[in-house]
PDB file of C-alpha atoms in Angstrom:
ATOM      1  CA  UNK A   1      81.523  61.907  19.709  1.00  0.00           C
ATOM      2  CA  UNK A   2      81.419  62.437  16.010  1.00  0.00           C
ATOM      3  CA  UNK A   3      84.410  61.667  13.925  1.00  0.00           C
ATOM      4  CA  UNK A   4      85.413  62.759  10.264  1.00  0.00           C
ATOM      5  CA  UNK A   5      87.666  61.459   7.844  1.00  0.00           C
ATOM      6  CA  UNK A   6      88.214  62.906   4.206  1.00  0.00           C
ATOM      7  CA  UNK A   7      89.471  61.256   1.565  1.00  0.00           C
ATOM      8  CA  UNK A   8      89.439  61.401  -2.247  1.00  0.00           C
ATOM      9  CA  UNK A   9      92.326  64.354  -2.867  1.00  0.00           C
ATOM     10  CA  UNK A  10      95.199  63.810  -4.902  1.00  0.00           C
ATOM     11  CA  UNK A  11      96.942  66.019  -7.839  1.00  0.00           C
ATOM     12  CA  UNK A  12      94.769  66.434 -11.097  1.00  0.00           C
ATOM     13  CA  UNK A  13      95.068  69.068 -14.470  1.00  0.00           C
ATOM     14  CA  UNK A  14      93.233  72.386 -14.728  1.00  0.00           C
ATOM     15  CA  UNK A  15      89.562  71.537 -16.075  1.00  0.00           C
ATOM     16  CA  UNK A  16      89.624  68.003 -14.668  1.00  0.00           C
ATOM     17  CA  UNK A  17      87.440  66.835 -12.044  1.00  0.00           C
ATOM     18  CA  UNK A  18      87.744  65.288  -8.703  1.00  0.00           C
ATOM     19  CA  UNK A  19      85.503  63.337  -5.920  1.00  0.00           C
ATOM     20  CA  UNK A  20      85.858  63.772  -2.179  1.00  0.00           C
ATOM     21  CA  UNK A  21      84.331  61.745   0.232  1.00  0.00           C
ATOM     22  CA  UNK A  22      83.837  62.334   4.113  1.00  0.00           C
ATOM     23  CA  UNK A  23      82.830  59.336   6.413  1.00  0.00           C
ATOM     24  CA  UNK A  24      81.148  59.864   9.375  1.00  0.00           C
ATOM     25  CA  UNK A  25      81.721  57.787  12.464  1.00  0.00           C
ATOM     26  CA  UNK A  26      80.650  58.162  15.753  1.00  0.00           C
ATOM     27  CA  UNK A  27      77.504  59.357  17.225  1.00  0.00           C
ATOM     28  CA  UNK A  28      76.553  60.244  13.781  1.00  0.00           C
ATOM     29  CA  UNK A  29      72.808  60.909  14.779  1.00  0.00           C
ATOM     30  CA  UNK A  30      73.701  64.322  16.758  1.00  0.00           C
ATOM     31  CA  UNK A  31      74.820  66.340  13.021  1.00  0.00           C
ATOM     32  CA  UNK A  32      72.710  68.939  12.137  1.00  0.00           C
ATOM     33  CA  UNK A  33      74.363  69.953   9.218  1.00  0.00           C
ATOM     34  CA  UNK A  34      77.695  69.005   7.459  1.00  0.00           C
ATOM     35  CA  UNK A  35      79.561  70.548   4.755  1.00  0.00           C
ATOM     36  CA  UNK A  36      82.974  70.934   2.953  1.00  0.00           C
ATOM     37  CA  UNK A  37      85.349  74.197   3.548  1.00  0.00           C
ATOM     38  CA  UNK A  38      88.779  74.658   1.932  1.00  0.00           C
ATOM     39  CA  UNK A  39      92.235  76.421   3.243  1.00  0.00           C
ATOM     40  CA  UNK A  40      94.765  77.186   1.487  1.00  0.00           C
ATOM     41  CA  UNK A  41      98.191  78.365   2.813  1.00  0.00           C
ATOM     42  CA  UNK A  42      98.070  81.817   4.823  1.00  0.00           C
ATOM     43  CA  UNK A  43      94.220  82.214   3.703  1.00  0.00           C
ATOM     44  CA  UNK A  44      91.366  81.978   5.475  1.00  0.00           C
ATOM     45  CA  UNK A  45      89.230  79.157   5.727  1.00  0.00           C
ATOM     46  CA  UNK A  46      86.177  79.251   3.070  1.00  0.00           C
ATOM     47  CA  UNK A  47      82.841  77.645   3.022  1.00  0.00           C
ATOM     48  CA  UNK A  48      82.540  75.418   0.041  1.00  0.00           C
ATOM     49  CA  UNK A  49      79.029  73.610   0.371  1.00  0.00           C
ATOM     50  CA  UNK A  50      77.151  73.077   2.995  1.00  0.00           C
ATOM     51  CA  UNK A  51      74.430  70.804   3.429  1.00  0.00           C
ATOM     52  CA  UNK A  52      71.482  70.968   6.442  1.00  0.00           C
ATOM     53  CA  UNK A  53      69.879  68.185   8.062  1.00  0.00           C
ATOM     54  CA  UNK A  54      66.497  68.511   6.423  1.00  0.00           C
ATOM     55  CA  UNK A  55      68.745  68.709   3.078  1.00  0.00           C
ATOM     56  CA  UNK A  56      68.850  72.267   2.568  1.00  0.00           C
ATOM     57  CA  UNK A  57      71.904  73.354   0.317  1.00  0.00           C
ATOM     58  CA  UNK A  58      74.076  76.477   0.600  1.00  0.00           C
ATOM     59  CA  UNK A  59      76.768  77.133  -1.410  1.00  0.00           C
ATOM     60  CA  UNK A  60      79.913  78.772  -1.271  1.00  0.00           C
ATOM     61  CA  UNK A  61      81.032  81.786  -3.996  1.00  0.00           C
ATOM     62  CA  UNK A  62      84.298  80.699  -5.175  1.00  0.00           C
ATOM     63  CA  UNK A  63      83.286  77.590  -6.502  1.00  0.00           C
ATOM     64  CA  UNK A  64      79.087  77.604  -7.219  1.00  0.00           C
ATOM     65  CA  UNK A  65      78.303  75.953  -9.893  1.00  0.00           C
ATOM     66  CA  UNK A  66      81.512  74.038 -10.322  1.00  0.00           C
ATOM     67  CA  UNK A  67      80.642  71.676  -7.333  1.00  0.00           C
ATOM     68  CA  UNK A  68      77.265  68.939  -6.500  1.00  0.00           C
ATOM     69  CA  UNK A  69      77.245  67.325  -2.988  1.00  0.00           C
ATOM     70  CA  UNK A  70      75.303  65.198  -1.339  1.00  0.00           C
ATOM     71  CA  UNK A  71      75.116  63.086   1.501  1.00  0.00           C
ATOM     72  CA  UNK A  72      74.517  59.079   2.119  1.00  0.00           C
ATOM     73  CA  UNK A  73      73.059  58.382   5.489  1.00  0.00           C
ATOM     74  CA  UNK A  74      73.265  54.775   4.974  1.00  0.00           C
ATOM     75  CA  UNK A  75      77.150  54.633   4.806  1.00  0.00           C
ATOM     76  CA  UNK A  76      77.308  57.955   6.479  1.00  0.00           C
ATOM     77  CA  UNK A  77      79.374  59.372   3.986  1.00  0.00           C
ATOM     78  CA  UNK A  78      79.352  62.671   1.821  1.00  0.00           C
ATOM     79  CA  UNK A  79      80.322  63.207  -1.273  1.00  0.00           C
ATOM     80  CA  UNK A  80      82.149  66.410  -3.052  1.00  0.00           C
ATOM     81  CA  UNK A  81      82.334  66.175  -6.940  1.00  0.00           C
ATOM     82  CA  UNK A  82      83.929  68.748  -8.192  1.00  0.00           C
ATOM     83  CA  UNK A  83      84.268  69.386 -12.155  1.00  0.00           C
ATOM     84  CA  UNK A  84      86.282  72.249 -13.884  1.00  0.00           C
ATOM     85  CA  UNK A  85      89.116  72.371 -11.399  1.00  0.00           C
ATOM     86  CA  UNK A  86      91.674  75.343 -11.513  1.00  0.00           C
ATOM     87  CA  UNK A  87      94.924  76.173 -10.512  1.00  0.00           C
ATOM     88  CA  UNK A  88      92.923  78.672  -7.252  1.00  0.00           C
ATOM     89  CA  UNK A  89      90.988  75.566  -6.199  1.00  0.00           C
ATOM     90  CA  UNK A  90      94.362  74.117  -4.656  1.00  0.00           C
ATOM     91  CA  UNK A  91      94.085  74.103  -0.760  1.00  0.00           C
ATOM     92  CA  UNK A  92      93.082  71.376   1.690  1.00  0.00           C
ATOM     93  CA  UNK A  93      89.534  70.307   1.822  1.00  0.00           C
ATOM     94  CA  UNK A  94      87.995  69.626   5.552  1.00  0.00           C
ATOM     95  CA  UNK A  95      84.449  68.268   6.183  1.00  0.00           C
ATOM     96  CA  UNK A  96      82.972  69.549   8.749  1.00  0.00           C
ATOM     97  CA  UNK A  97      79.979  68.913  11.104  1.00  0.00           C
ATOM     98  CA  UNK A  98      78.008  70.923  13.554  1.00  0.00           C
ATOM     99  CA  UNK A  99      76.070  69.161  16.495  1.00  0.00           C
ATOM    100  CA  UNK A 100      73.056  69.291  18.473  1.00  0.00           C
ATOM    101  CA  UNK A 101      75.089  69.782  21.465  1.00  0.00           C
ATOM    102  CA  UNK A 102      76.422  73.003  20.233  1.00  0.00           C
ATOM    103  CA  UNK A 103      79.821  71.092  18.815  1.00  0.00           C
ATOM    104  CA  UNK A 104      82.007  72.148  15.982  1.00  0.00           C
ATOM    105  CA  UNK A 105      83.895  68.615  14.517  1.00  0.00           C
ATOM    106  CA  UNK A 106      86.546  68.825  11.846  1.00  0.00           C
ATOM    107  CA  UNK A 107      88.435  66.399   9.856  1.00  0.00           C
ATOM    108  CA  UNK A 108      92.042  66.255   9.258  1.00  0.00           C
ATOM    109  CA  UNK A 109      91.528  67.126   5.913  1.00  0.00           C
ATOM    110  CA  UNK A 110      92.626  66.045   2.709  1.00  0.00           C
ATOM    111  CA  UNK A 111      94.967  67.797  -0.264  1.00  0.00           C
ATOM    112  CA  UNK A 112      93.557  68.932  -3.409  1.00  0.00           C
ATOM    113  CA  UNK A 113      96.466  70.129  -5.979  1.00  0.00           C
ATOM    114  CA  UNK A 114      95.148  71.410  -9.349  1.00  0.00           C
ATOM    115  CA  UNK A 115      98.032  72.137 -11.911  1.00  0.00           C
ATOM    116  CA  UNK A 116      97.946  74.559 -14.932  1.00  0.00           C
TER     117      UNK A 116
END
């Protein structure tokens, strides 16, 4: 059982930046790739970056070349920094992980505001 817990959102000015962080708990050897999506209200979820286990990036459209990720395998934590944040960038960021076993594992999420 893998478990994932954001943190790192909060309330920041348009143009500012922002780190996220996703720890990784669990049975953390069965992720085959892990990776940040966003939500925001009565909109789809969106594919922000996405990292693969032989470290393989893919990037989302909405915010490439505004984000850098990367992942820490000995504290089992990724990392989101985002720079240039705008007002459109507010939604809830959720890591997520996909298994060997076929599994799908989200966290909770965690609330990135941007004001104007």
């Amino acid at each position: 059982q893998v478990h994932l817990v954001e943190s790192g959102g909060g309330l920041v000015q348009a143009g500012g930046s922002l780190r996220l962080s996703c720890a990784a708990s669990g049975s953390t050897y069965s992720i085959n790739s892990i990776g940040w999506y966003r939500q925001a209200p009565d909109n789809e979820r969106e594919m922000v970056a996405l990292i693969h286990r032989d470290g393989t990036p893919t990037y989302g459209t909405s915010m490439k070349g505004r984000v850098a990720f990367w992942r820490d395998y000995r504290r089992d934590t990724m990392y989101l920094q985002m720079i240039n944040l705008r007002p459109e960038d507010t939604a809830i960021y959720f890591c997520n992980a996909n298994t060997t076993g076929g599994g799908t594992v989200w966290g909770r999420g965690t609330q990135v505001t941007v004001s104007s």
